[in-house]
mmCIF file of N, CA and C in Angstrom:
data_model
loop_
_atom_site.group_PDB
_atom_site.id
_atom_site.type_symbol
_atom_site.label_atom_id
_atom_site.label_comp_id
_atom_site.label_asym_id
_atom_site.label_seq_id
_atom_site.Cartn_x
_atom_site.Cartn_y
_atom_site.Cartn_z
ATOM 1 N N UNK D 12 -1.479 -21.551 1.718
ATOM 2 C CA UNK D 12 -1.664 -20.811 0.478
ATOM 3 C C UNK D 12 -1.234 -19.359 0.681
ATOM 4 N N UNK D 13 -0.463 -18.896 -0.211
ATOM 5 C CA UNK D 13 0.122 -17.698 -0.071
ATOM 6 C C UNK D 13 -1.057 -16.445 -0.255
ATOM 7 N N UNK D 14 -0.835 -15.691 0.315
ATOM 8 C CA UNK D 14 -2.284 -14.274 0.139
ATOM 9 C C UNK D 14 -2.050 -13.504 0.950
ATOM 10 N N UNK D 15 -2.023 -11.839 0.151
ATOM 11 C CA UNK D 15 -1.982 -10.847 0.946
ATOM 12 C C UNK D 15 -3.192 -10.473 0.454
ATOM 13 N N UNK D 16 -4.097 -10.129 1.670
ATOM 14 C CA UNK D 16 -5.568 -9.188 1.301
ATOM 15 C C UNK D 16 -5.591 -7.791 1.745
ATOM 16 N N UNK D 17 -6.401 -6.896 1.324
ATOM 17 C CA UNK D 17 -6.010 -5.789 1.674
ATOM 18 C C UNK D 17 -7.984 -5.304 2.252
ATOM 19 N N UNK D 18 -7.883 -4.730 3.002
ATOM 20 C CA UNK D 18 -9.058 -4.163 3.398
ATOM 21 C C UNK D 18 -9.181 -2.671 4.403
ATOM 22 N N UNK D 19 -10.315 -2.229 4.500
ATOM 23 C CA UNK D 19 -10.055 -0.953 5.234
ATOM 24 C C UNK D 19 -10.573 0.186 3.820
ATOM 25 N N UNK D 20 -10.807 -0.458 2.519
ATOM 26 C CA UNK D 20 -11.009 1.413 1.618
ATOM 27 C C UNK D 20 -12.228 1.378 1.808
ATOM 28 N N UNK D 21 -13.155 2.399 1.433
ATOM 29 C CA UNK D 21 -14.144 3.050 1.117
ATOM 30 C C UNK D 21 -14.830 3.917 0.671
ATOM 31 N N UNK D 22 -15.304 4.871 0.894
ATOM 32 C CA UNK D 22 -16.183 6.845 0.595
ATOM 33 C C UNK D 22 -15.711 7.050 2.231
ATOM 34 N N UNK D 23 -14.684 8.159 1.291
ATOM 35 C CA UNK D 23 -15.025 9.300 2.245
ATOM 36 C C UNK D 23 -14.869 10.769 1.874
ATOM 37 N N UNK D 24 -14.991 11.390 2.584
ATOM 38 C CA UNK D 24 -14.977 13.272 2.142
ATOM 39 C C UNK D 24 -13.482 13.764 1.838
ATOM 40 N N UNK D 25 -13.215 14.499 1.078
ATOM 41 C CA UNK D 25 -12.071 15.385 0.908
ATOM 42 C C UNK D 25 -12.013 15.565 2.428
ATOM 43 N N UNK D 26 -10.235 15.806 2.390
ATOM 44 C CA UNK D 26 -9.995 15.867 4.157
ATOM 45 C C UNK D 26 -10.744 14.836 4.543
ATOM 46 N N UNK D 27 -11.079 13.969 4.622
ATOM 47 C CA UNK D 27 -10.993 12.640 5.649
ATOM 48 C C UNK D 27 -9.941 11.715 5.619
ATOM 49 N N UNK D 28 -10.312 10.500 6.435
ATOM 50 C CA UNK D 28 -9.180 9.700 6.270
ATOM 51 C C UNK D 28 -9.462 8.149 6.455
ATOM 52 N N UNK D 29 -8.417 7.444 5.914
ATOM 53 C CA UNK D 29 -8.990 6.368 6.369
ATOM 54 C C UNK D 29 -7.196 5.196 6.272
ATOM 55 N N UNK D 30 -7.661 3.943 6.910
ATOM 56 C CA UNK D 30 -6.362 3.030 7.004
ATOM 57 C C UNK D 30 -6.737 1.662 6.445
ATOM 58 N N UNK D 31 -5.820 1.382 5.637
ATOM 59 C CA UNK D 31 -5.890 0.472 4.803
ATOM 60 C C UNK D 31 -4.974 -0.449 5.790
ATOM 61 N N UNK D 32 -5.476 -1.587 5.505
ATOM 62 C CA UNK D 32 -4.664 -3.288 6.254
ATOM 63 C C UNK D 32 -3.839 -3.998 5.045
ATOM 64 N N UNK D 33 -2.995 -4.724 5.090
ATOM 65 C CA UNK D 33 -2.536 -5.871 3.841
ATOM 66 C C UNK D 33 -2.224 -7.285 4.613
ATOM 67 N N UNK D 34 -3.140 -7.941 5.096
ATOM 68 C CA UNK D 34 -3.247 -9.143 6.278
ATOM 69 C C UNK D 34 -2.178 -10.192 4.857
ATOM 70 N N UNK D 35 -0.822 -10.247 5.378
ATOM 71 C CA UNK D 35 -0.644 -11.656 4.860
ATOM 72 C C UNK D 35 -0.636 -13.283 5.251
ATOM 73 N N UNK D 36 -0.510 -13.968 4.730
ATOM 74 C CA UNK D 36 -0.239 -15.037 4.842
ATOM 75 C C UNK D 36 0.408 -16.289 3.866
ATOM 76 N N UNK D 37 0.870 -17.359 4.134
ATOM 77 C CA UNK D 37 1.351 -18.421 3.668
ATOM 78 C C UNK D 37 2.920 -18.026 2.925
ATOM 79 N N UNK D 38 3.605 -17.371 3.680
ATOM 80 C CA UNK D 38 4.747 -16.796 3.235
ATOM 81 C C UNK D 38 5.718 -16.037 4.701
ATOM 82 N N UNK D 39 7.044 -16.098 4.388
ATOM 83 C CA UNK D 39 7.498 -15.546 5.557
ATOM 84 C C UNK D 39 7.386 -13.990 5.310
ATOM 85 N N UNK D 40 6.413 -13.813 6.576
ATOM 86 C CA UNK D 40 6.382 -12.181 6.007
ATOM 87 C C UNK D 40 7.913 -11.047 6.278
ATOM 88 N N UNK D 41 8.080 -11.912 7.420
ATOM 89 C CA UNK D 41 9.600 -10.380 7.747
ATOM 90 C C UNK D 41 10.421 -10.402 6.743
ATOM 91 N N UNK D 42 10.125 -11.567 5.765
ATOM 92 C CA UNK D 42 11.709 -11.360 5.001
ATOM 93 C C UNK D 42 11.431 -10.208 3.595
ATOM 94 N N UNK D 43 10.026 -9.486 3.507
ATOM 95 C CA UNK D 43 9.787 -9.287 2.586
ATOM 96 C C UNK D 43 9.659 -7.299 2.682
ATOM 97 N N UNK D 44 9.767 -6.589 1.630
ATOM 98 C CA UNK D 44 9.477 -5.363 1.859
ATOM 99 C C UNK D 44 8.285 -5.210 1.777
ATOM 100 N N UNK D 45 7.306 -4.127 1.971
ATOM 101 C CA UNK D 45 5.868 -4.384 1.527
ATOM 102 C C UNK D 45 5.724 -2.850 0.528
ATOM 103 N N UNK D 46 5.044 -3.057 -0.306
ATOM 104 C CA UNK D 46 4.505 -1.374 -0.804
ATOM 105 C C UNK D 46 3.093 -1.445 -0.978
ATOM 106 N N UNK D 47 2.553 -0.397 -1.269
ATOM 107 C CA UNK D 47 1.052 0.310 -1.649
ATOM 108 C C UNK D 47 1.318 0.835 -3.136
ATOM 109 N N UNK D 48 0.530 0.551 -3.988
ATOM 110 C CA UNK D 48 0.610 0.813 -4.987
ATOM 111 C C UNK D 48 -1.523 1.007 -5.652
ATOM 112 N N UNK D 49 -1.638 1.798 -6.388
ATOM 113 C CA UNK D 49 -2.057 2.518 -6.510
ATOM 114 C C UNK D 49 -2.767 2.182 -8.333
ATOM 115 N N UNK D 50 -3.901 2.519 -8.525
ATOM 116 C CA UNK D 50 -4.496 2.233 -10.073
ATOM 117 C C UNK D 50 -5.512 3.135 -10.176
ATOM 118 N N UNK D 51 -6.469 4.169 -10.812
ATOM 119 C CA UNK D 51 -6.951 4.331 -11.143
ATOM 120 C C UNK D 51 -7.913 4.456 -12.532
ATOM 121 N N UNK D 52 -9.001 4.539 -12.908
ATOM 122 C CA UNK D 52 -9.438 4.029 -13.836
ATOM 123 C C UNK D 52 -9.000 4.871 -15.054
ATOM 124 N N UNK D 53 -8.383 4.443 -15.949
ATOM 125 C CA UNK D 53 -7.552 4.811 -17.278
ATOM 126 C C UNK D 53 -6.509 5.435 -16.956
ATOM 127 N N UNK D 54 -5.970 5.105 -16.166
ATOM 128 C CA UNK D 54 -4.482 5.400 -15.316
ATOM 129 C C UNK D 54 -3.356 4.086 -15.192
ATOM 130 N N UNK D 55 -2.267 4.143 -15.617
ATOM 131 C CA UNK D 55 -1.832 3.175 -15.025
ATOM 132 C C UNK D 55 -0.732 3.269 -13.505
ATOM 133 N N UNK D 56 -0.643 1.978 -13.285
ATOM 134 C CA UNK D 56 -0.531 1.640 -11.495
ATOM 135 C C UNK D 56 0.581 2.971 -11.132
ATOM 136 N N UNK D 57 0.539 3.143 -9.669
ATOM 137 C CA UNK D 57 1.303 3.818 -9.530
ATOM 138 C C UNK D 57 1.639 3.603 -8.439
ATOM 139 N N UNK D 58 3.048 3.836 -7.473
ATOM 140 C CA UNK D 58 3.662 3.643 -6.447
ATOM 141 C C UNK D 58 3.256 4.591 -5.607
ATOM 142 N N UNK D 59 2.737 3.706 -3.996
ATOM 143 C CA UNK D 59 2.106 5.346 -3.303
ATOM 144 C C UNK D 59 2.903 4.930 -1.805
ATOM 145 N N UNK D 60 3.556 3.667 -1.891
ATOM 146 C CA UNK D 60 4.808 3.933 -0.438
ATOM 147 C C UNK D 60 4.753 2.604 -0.128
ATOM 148 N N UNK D 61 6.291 2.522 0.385
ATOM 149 C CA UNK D 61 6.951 1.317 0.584
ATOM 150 C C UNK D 61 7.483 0.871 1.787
ATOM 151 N N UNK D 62 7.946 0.203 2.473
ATOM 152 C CA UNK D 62 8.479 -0.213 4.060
ATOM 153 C C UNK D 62 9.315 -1.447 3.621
ATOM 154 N N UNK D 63 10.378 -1.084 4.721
ATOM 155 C CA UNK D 63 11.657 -2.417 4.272
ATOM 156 C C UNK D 63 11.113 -3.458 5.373
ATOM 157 N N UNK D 64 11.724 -4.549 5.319
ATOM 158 C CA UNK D 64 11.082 -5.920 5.767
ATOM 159 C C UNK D 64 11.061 -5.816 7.415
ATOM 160 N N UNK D 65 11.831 -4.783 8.370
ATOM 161 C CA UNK D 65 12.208 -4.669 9.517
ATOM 162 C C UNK D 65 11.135 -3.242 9.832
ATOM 163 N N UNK D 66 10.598 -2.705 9.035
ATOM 164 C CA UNK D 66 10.112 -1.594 9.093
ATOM 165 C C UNK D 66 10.768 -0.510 9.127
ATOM 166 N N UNK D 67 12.226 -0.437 9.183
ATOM 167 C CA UNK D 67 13.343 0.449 9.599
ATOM 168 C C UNK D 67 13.248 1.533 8.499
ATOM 169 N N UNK D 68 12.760 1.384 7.355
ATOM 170 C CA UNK D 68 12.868 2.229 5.999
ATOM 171 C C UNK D 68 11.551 2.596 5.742
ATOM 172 N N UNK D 69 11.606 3.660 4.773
ATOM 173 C CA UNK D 69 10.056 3.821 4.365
ATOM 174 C C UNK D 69 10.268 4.906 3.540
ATOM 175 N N UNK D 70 9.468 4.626 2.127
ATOM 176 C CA UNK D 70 9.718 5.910 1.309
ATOM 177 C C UNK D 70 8.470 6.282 0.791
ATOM 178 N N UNK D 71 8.222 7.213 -0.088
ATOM 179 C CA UNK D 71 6.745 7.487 0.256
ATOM 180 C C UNK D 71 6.746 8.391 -1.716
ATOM 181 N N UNK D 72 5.672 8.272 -2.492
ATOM 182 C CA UNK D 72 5.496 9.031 -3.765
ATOM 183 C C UNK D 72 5.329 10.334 -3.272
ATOM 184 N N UNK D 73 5.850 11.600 -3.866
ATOM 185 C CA UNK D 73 5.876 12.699 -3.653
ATOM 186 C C UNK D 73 4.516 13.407 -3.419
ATOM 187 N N UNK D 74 3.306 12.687 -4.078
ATOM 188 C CA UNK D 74 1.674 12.757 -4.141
ATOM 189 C C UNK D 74 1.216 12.359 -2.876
ATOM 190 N N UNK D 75 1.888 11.580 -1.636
ATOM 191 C CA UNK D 75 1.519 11.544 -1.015
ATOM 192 C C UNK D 75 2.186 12.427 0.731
ATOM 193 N N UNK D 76 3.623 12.152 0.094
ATOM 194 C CA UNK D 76 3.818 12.433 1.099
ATOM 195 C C UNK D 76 3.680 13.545 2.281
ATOM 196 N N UNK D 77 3.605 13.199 3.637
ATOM 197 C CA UNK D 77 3.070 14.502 4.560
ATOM 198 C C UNK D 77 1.526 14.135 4.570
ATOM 199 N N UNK D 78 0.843 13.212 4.145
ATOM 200 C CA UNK D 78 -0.295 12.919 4.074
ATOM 201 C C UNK D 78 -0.979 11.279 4.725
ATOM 202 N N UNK D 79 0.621 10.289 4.135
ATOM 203 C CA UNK D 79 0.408 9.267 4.025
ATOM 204 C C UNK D 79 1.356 8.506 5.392
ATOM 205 N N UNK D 80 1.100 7.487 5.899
ATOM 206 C CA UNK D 80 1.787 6.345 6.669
ATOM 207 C C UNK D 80 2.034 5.441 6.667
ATOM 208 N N UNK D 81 2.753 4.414 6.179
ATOM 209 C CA UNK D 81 3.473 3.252 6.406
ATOM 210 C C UNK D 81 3.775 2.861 7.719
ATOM 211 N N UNK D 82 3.270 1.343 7.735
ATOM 212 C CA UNK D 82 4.092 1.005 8.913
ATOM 213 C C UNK D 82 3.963 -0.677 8.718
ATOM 214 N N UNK D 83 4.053 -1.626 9.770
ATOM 215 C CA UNK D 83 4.112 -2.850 9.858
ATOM 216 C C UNK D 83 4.175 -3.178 11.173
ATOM 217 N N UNK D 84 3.280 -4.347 11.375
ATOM 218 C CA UNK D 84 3.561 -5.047 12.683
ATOM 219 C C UNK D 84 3.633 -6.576 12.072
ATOM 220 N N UNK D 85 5.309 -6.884 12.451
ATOM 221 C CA UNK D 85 5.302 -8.087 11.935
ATOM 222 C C UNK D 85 5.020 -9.453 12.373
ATOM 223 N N UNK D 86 4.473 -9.383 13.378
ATOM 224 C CA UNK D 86 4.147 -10.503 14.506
ATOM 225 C C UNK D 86 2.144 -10.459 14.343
ATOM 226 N N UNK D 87 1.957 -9.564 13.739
ATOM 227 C CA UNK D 87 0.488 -10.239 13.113
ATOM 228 C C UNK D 87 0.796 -9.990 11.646
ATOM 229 N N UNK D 88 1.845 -9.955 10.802
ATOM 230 C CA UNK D 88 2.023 -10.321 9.748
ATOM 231 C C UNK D 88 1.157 -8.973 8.557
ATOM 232 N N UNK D 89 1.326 -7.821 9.094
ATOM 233 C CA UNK D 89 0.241 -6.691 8.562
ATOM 234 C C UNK D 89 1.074 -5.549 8.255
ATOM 235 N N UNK D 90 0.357 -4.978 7.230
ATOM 236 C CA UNK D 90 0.959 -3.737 6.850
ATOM 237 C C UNK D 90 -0.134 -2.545 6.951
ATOM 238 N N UNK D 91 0.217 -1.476 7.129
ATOM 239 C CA UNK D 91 -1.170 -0.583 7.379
ATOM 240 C C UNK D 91 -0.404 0.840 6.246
ATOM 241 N N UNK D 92 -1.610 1.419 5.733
ATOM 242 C CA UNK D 92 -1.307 2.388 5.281
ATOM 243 C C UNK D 92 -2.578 3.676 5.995
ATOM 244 N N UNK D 93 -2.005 4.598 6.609
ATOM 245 C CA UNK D 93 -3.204 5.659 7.299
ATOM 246 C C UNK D 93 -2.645 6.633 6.209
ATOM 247 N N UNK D 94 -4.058 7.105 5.882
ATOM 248 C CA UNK D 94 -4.415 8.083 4.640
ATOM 249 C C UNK D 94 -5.211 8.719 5.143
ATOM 250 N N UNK D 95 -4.446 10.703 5.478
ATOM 251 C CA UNK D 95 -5.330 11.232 5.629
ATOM 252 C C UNK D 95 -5.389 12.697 4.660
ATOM 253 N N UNK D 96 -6.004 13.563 4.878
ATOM 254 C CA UNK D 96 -6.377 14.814 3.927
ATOM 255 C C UNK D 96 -6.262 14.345 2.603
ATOM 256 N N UNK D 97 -7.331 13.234 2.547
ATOM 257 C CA UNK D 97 -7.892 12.772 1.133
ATOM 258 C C UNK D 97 -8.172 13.547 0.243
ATOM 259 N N UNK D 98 -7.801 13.489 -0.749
ATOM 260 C CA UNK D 98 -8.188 14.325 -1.768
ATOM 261 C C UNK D 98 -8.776 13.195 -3.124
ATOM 262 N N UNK D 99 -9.827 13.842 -3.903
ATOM 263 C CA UNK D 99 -10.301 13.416 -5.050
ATOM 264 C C UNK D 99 -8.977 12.710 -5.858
ATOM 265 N N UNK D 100 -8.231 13.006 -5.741
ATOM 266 C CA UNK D 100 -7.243 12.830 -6.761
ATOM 267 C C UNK D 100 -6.682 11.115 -6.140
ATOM 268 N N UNK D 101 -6.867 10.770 -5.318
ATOM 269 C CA UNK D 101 -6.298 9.821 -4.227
ATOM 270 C C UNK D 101 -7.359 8.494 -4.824
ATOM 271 N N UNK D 102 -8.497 8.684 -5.270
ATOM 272 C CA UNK D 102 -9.945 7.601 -5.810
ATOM 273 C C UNK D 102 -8.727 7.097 -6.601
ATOM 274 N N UNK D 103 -8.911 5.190 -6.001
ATOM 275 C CA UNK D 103 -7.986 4.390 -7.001
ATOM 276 C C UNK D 103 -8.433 2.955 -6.416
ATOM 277 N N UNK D 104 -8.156 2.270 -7.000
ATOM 278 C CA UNK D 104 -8.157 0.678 -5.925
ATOM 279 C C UNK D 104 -6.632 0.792 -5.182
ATOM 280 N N UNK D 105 -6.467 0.532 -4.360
ATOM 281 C CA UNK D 105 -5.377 0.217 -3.916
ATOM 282 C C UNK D 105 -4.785 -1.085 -3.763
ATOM 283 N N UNK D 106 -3.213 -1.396 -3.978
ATOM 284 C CA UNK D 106 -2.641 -2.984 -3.722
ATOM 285 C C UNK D 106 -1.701 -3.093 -2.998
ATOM 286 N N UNK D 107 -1.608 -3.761 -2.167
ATOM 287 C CA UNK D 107 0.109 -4.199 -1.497
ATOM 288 C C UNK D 107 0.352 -5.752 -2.310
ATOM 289 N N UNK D 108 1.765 -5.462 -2.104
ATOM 290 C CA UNK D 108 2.348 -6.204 -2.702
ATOM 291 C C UNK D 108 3.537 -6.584 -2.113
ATOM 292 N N UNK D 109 4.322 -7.698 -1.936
ATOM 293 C CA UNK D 109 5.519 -8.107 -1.041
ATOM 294 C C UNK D 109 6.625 -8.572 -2.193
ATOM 295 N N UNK D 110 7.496 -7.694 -1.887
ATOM 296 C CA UNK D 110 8.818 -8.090 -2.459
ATOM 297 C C UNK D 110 10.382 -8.203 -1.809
ATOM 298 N N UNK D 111 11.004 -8.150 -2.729
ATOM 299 C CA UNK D 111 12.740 -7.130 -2.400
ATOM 300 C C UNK D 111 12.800 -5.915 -2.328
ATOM 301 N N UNK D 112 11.956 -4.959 -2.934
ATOM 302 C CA UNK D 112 12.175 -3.485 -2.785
ATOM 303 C C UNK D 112 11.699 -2.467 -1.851
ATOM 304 N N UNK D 113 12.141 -2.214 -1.409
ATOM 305 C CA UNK D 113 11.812 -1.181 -0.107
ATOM 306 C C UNK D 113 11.008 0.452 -0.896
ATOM 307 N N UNK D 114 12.151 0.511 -1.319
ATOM 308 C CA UNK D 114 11.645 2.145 -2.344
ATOM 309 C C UNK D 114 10.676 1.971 -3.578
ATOM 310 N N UNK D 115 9.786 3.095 -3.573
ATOM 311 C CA UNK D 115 8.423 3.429 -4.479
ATOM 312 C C UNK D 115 9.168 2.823 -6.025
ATOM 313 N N UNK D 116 10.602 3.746 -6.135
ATOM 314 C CA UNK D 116 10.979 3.527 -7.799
ATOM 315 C C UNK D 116 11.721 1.775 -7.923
ATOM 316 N N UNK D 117 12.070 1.972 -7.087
ATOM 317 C CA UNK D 117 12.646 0.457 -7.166
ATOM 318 C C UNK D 117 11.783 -0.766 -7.371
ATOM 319 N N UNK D 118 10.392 -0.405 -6.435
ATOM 320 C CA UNK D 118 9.606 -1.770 -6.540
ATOM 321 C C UNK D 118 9.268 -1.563 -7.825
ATOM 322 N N UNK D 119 8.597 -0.530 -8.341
ATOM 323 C CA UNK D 119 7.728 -0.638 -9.971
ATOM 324 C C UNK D 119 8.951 -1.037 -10.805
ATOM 325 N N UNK D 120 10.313 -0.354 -11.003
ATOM 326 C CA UNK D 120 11.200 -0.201 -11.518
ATOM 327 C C UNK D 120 11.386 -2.137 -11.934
ATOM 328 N N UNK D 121 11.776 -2.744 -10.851
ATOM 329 C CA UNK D 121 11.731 -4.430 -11.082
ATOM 330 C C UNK D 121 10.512 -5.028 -10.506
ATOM 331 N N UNK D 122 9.678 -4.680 -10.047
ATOM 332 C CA UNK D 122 8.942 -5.924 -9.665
ATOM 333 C C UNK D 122 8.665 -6.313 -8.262
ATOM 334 N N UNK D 123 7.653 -6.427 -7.979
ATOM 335 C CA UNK D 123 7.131 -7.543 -6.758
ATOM 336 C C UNK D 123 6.810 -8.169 -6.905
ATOM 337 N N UNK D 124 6.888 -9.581 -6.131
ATOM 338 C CA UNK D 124 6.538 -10.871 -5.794
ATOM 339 C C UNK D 124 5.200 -11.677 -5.813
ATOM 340 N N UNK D 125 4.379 -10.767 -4.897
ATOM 341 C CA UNK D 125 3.266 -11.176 -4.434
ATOM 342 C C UNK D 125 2.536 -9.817 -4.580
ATOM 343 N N UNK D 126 1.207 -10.046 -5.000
ATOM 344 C CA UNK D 126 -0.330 -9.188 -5.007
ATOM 345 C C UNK D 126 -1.331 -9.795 -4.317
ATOM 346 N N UNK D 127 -2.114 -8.249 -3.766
ATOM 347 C CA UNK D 127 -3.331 -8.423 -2.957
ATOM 348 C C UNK D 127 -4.386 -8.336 -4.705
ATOM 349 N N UNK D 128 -5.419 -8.400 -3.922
ATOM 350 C CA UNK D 128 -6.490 -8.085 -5.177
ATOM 351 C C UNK D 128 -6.883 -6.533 -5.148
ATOM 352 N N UNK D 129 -6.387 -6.326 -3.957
ATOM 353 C CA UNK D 129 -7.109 -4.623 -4.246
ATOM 354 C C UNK D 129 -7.983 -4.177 -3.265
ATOM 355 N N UNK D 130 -8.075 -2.846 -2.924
ATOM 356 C CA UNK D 130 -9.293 -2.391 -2.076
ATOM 357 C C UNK D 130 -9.723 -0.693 -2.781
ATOM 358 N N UNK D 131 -10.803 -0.393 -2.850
ATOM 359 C CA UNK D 131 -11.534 0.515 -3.280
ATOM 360 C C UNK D 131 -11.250 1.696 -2.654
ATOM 361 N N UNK D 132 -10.493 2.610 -2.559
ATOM 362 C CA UNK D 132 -10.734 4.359 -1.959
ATOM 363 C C UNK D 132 -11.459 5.420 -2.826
ATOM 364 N N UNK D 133 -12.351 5.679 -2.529
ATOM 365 C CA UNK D 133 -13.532 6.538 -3.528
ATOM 366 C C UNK D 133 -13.234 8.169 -2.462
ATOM 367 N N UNK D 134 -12.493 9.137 -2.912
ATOM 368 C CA UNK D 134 -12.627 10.411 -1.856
ATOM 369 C C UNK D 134 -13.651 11.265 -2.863
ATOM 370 N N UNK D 135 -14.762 11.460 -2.398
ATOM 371 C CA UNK D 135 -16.022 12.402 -3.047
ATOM 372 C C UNK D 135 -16.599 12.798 -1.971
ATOM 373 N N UNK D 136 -17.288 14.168 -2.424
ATOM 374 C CA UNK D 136 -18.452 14.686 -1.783
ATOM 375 C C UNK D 136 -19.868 14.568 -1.936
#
């Protein structure tokens, strides 16, 4: 059964940090790009960084970048996003998602494949 889950959000303080996982399965993962994408409540989704299927690429929303990390290890089939100097503005569920698109505008622009359900980042004091 195909499923990417995502885990790792929580509370934490402005300036903290934390790393999000996207464990997939039932799908070939190398062939796929992965992104982080982003929702908050009466907001709609937003692109917060992407990685090409080799890990070789990586592009990142201007909101995050200098803040944020992409990466992949494709031999446990995972994508990680490290998020640090959290800011309030950052509180969203977060999703990965596996597609064709490597880049932030490209994936929203057409589409990904596959969705996680989401994980919670709450940055408050």
């Amino acid at each position: 059964q195909l499923q990417l889950v995502e885990s790792g959000g929580g509370l934490v303080q402005p300036g903290g940090s934390l790393r999000l996982s996207c464990a997939a399965s039932g799908f070939t993962f190398d062939y796929y790009a992965i992104g982080w994408f982003r929702q908050a409540p009466g907001k709609e989704r937003e692109g917060v960084s992407c990685i090409s299927s080799s890990g070789g690429s990586t592009d990142y929303a201007d909101s995050v970048k200098g803040r944020f990390t992409i990466s992949r290890d494709n031999a446990k089939k995972t994508v990680y996003l490290q998020m640090n100097s959290l800011k309030p503005e950052d509180t969203a569920v977060y999703y990965c998602a596996a597609g064709a698109y490597s880049t932030v505008v490209g994936a929203l622009v057409n589409g990904m494949d596959y969705w996680g359900k989401g994980t919670l980042v709450t940055v408050s004091s």
